[in-house]
Amino acid sequence: MKKLYISNSTESVRMFKSNWMEALSKVHFSLPLFIYVPVIAIMTWLAFDRNISIEYFFLLLAAGVVIWTVTEYILHRFIFHFEPSSEWGKRIHFIFHGVHHDYPKDAKRLVMPPSASIPIAIGFYFLFSLVFTNKTLLYPFFAGFVTGYLVYDMMHYAMHHYNFKSRLMKRIKQHHMLHHYDDPTKGYGVSSSLWDVIFQSGFPKKKK
């Protein structure tokens, strides 16, 4: 495995010559909340407006969260960590994820910018609408999926900038820090290490 380059700087390198493009690549960690909490609220209102039962709502909400966790794992492992051989491909990889690994302490490049997350969210909505042709089922499922994404974004920020007290959160943070500072080819789960366990891509336990 090649030697990791990791900067301790709290600000990453400039990625775009254009000022407006550079501005769009940086985002305060709270911005996704202002964008996607209303989406969750609207999806919830639409579901109950169609007289969905409480049981079905929470069942589909939970299903959406679970599907997000596996989506997070797949995106992180196979998309964000795919390293192209072409120069333009390497440039795109750096913009999407490489910069975060080189400058993990940059607080403004820890959550996904809306310029990327909104088109991706719309794409997933239309993909799920092909599966859930009944909108009464689609709305709570998508609300759960977006909830999972928000939890992921907020936890990702907290892992880099917050000192957890609980044993559980310390373990989750350690899993992600090992991904950054020990071996980026392991530990792709951020909000959960479940899929790393299932797909055997986690870190070996230290011998006592």
Short mmCIF file of C-alpha atoms in Angstrom, two decimals:
data_model
loop_
_atom_site.label_atom_id
_atom_site.label_comp_id
_atom_site.label_asym_id
_atom_site.label_seq_id
_atom_site.Cartn_x
_atom_site.Cartn_y
_atom_site.Cartn_z
CA MET A 1 0.00 0.00 0.00
CA LYS A 2 1.35 3.41 -0.94
CA LYS A 3 2.25 5.92 1.77
CA LEU A 4 -0.67 8.15 2.71
CA TYR A 5 -0.49 11.91 2.30
CA ILE A 6 -2.50 13.50 5.09
CA SER A 7 -2.33 17.22 5.89
CA ASN A 8 -3.07 18.63 9.34
CA SER A 9 -4.24 21.89 7.78
CA THR A 10 -7.78 22.99 8.59
CA GLU A 11 -8.14 24.33 5.04
CA SER A 12 -7.65 22.29 1.88
CA VAL A 13 -6.09 23.38 -1.38
CA ARG A 14 -8.04 25.45 -3.87
CA MET A 15 -9.71 23.15 -6.39
CA PHE A 16 -11.18 25.55 -8.97
CA LYS A 17 -9.90 28.68 -10.67
CA SER A 18 -13.44 30.06 -10.81
CA ASN A 19 -14.45 31.78 -7.57
CA TRP A 20 -18.10 30.68 -7.81
CA MET A 21 -17.18 27.04 -8.46
CA GLU A 22 -14.75 27.10 -5.55
CA ALA A 23 -17.49 28.56 -3.34
CA LEU A 24 -19.93 25.81 -4.38
CA SER A 25 -17.38 23.14 -3.40
CA LYS A 26 -17.42 24.32 0.23
CA VAL A 27 -20.37 24.00 2.56
CA HIS A 28 -21.17 24.54 6.24
CA PHE A 29 -22.06 21.23 7.87
CA SER A 30 -25.55 22.46 8.86
CA LEU A 31 -26.70 23.32 5.33
CA PRO A 32 -27.97 19.79 4.48
CA LEU A 33 -30.32 20.06 7.48
CA PHE A 34 -31.98 23.17 6.03
CA ILE A 35 -32.39 21.45 2.66
CA TYR A 36 -33.42 17.92 3.59
CA VAL A 37 -35.37 18.22 6.85
CA PRO A 38 -38.15 19.99 4.86
CA VAL A 39 -37.97 17.16 2.30
CA ILE A 40 -38.50 14.61 5.07
CA ALA A 41 -41.36 16.68 6.47
CA ILE A 42 -43.04 16.96 3.05
CA MET A 43 -42.65 13.22 2.37
CA THR A 44 -44.15 12.49 5.80
CA TRP A 45 -47.07 14.83 5.24
CA LEU A 46 -47.77 13.36 1.78
CA ALA A 47 -47.73 9.82 3.21
CA PHE A 48 -50.23 10.60 5.95
CA ASP A 49 -52.31 12.68 3.55
CA ARG A 50 -52.79 9.39 1.66
CA ASN A 51 -53.94 7.77 4.92
CA ILE A 52 -50.98 5.47 5.45
CA SER A 53 -51.10 3.56 8.74
CA ILE A 54 -48.62 4.32 11.51
CA GLU A 55 -47.27 0.77 11.30
CA TYR A 56 -46.59 0.89 7.56
CA PHE A 57 -45.12 4.38 7.80
CA PHE A 58 -42.47 3.42 10.36
CA LEU A 59 -41.79 0.08 8.68
CA LEU A 60 -41.07 1.80 5.35
CA LEU A 61 -39.18 4.62 7.10
CA ALA A 62 -36.89 2.04 8.72
CA ALA A 63 -36.49 0.23 5.39
CA GLY A 64 -35.37 3.49 3.79
CA VAL A 65 -32.75 4.03 6.50
CA VAL A 66 -31.41 0.48 6.04
CA ILE A 67 -31.22 0.89 2.26
CA TRP A 68 -29.33 4.14 2.80
CA THR A 69 -26.67 2.35 4.89
CA VAL A 70 -25.94 -0.15 2.11
CA THR A 71 -26.06 2.66 -0.48
CA GLU A 72 -23.57 4.65 1.61
CA TYR A 73 -21.26 1.65 1.71
CA ILE A 74 -21.49 0.96 -2.03
CA LEU A 75 -20.98 4.62 -2.98
CA HIS A 76 -18.02 5.01 -0.64
CA ARG A 77 -16.30 1.77 -1.60
CA PHE A 78 -16.92 1.49 -5.32
CA ILE A 79 -17.50 5.10 -6.45
CA PHE A 80 -15.60 7.40 -4.10
CA HIS A 81 -12.63 5.02 -3.84
CA PHE A 82 -12.48 4.09 -7.49
CA GLU A 83 -9.15 5.43 -8.72
CA PRO A 84 -9.09 6.09 -12.49
CA SER A 85 -5.90 5.90 -14.52
CA SER A 86 -6.60 8.90 -16.77
CA GLU A 87 -5.56 12.40 -15.68
CA TRP A 88 -9.08 13.84 -15.97
CA GLY A 89 -10.43 10.85 -14.03
CA LYS A 90 -7.88 11.43 -11.26
CA ARG A 91 -8.95 15.07 -11.18
CA ILE A 92 -12.62 14.14 -10.75
CA HIS A 93 -11.73 11.58 -8.07
CA PHE A 94 -9.77 14.20 -6.15
CA ILE A 95 -12.66 16.69 -6.32
CA PHE A 96 -15.24 14.16 -5.13
CA HIS A 97 -13.30 12.37 -2.41
CA GLY A 98 -9.52 12.57 -2.66
CA VAL A 99 -9.39 16.08 -1.23
CA HIS A 100 -11.18 14.87 1.89
CA HIS A 101 -8.60 12.14 2.47
CA ASP A 102 -5.71 14.55 1.92
CA TYR A 103 -7.25 17.27 4.11
CA PRO A 104 -9.57 15.48 6.58
CA LYS A 105 -9.68 18.45 8.98
CA ASP A 106 -11.21 20.87 6.48
CA ALA A 107 -14.61 21.51 8.07
CA LYS A 108 -16.10 22.92 4.86
CA ARG A 109 -15.45 19.78 2.82
CA LEU A 110 -16.96 17.18 5.14
CA VAL A 111 -20.58 17.12 3.96
CA MET A 112 -21.70 16.76 0.38
CA PRO A 113 -22.29 20.11 -1.38
CA PRO A 114 -25.91 20.67 -2.50
CA SER A 115 -24.65 21.04 -6.09
CA ALA A 116 -23.90 17.30 -5.90
CA SER A 117 -26.35 15.99 -3.31
CA ILE A 118 -29.52 17.48 -4.83
CA PRO A 119 -29.09 15.89 -8.31
CA ILE A 120 -28.15 12.59 -6.63
CA ALA A 121 -31.21 12.75 -4.36
CA ILE A 122 -33.49 13.48 -7.33
CA GLY A 123 -31.94 10.55 -9.21
CA PHE A 124 -32.58 8.18 -6.31
CA TYR A 125 -36.16 9.46 -5.94
CA PHE A 126 -36.96 8.60 -9.55
CA LEU A 127 -35.15 5.26 -9.21
CA PHE A 128 -37.23 4.34 -6.15
CA SER A 129 -40.41 5.52 -7.90
CA LEU A 130 -39.84 2.70 -10.42
CA VAL A 131 -39.88 0.23 -7.52
CA PHE A 132 -42.65 1.84 -5.47
CA THR A 133 -45.26 2.70 -8.07
CA ASN A 134 -47.65 3.32 -5.18
CA LYS A 135 -46.67 6.77 -3.91
CA THR A 136 -48.15 6.00 -0.49
CA LEU A 137 -45.28 3.55 -0.03
CA LEU A 138 -42.67 5.67 -1.83
CA TYR A 139 -43.02 8.74 0.39
CA PRO A 140 -42.15 7.17 3.77
CA PHE A 141 -39.42 5.02 2.21
CA PHE A 142 -37.76 8.05 0.65
CA ALA A 143 -38.16 9.99 3.92
CA GLY A 144 -36.23 7.19 5.64
CA PHE A 145 -33.58 7.16 2.92
CA VAL A 146 -33.02 10.91 3.27
CA THR A 147 -33.01 10.59 7.07
CA GLY A 148 -30.24 8.02 6.75
CA TYR A 149 -28.29 10.40 4.53
CA LEU A 150 -28.63 13.26 7.03
CA VAL A 151 -27.50 11.04 9.91
CA TYR A 152 -24.51 10.01 7.81
CA ASP A 153 -23.58 13.62 6.98
CA MET A 154 -23.92 14.85 10.56
CA MET A 155 -22.06 11.86 11.99
CA HIS A 156 -19.28 12.27 9.44
CA TYR A 157 -18.77 15.88 10.48
CA ALA A 158 -18.89 14.98 14.17
CA MET A 159 -16.32 12.20 13.76
CA HIS A 160 -13.79 14.71 12.50
CA HIS A 161 -14.63 17.56 14.89
CA TYR A 162 -16.20 16.19 18.08
CA ASN A 163 -14.85 14.24 21.05
CA PHE A 164 -17.44 11.60 21.85
CA LYS A 165 -18.07 10.40 25.41
CA SER A 166 -20.11 7.26 24.74
CA ARG A 167 -18.28 3.98 24.15
CA LEU A 168 -20.41 3.19 21.09
CA MET A 169 -19.67 6.48 19.34
CA LYS A 170 -15.98 6.19 20.20
CA ARG A 171 -15.91 2.81 18.45
CA ILE A 172 -17.72 4.19 15.39
CA LYS A 173 -15.31 7.14 15.25
CA GLN A 174 -12.29 4.85 15.63
CA HIS A 175 -13.54 2.76 12.69
CA HIS A 176 -13.63 5.84 10.47
CA MET A 177 -10.32 7.23 11.72
CA LEU A 178 -8.63 3.93 10.88
CA HIS A 179 -10.02 4.32 7.35
CA HIS A 180 -8.36 7.74 7.12
CA TYR A 181 -5.10 7.26 8.97
CA ASP A 182 -4.36 3.55 8.73
CA ASP A 183 -5.81 1.87 5.64
CA PRO A 184 -8.26 3.58 3.22
CA THR A 185 -8.91 0.22 1.51
CA LYS A 186 -10.86 -0.92 4.57
CA GLY A 187 -13.64 0.47 6.74
CA TYR A 188 -15.99 1.98 4.15
CA GLY A 189 -18.99 2.23 6.44
CA VAL A 190 -19.23 5.66 8.06
CA SER A 191 -22.52 5.75 9.95
CA SER A 192 -22.33 1.98 10.55
CA SER A 193 -19.70 -0.74 10.27
CA LEU A 194 -22.39 -3.37 9.59
CA TRP A 195 -21.67 -3.77 5.88
CA ASP A 196 -17.92 -3.89 6.51
CA VAL A 197 -18.60 -6.90 8.72
CA ILE A 198 -20.91 -8.52 6.16
CA PHE A 199 -18.55 -7.95 3.22
CA GLN A 200 -15.40 -8.54 5.30
CA SER A 201 -13.86 -5.15 4.55
CA GLY A 202 -13.36 -4.11 8.16
CA PHE A 203 -10.19 -3.89 10.22
CA PRO A 204 -8.80 -6.98 11.95
CA LYS A 205 -9.26 -7.03 15.69
CA LYS A 206 -6.11 -6.37 17.68
CA LYS A 207 -4.83 -9.33 19.65
CA LYS A 208 -4.94 -8.79 23.39
#
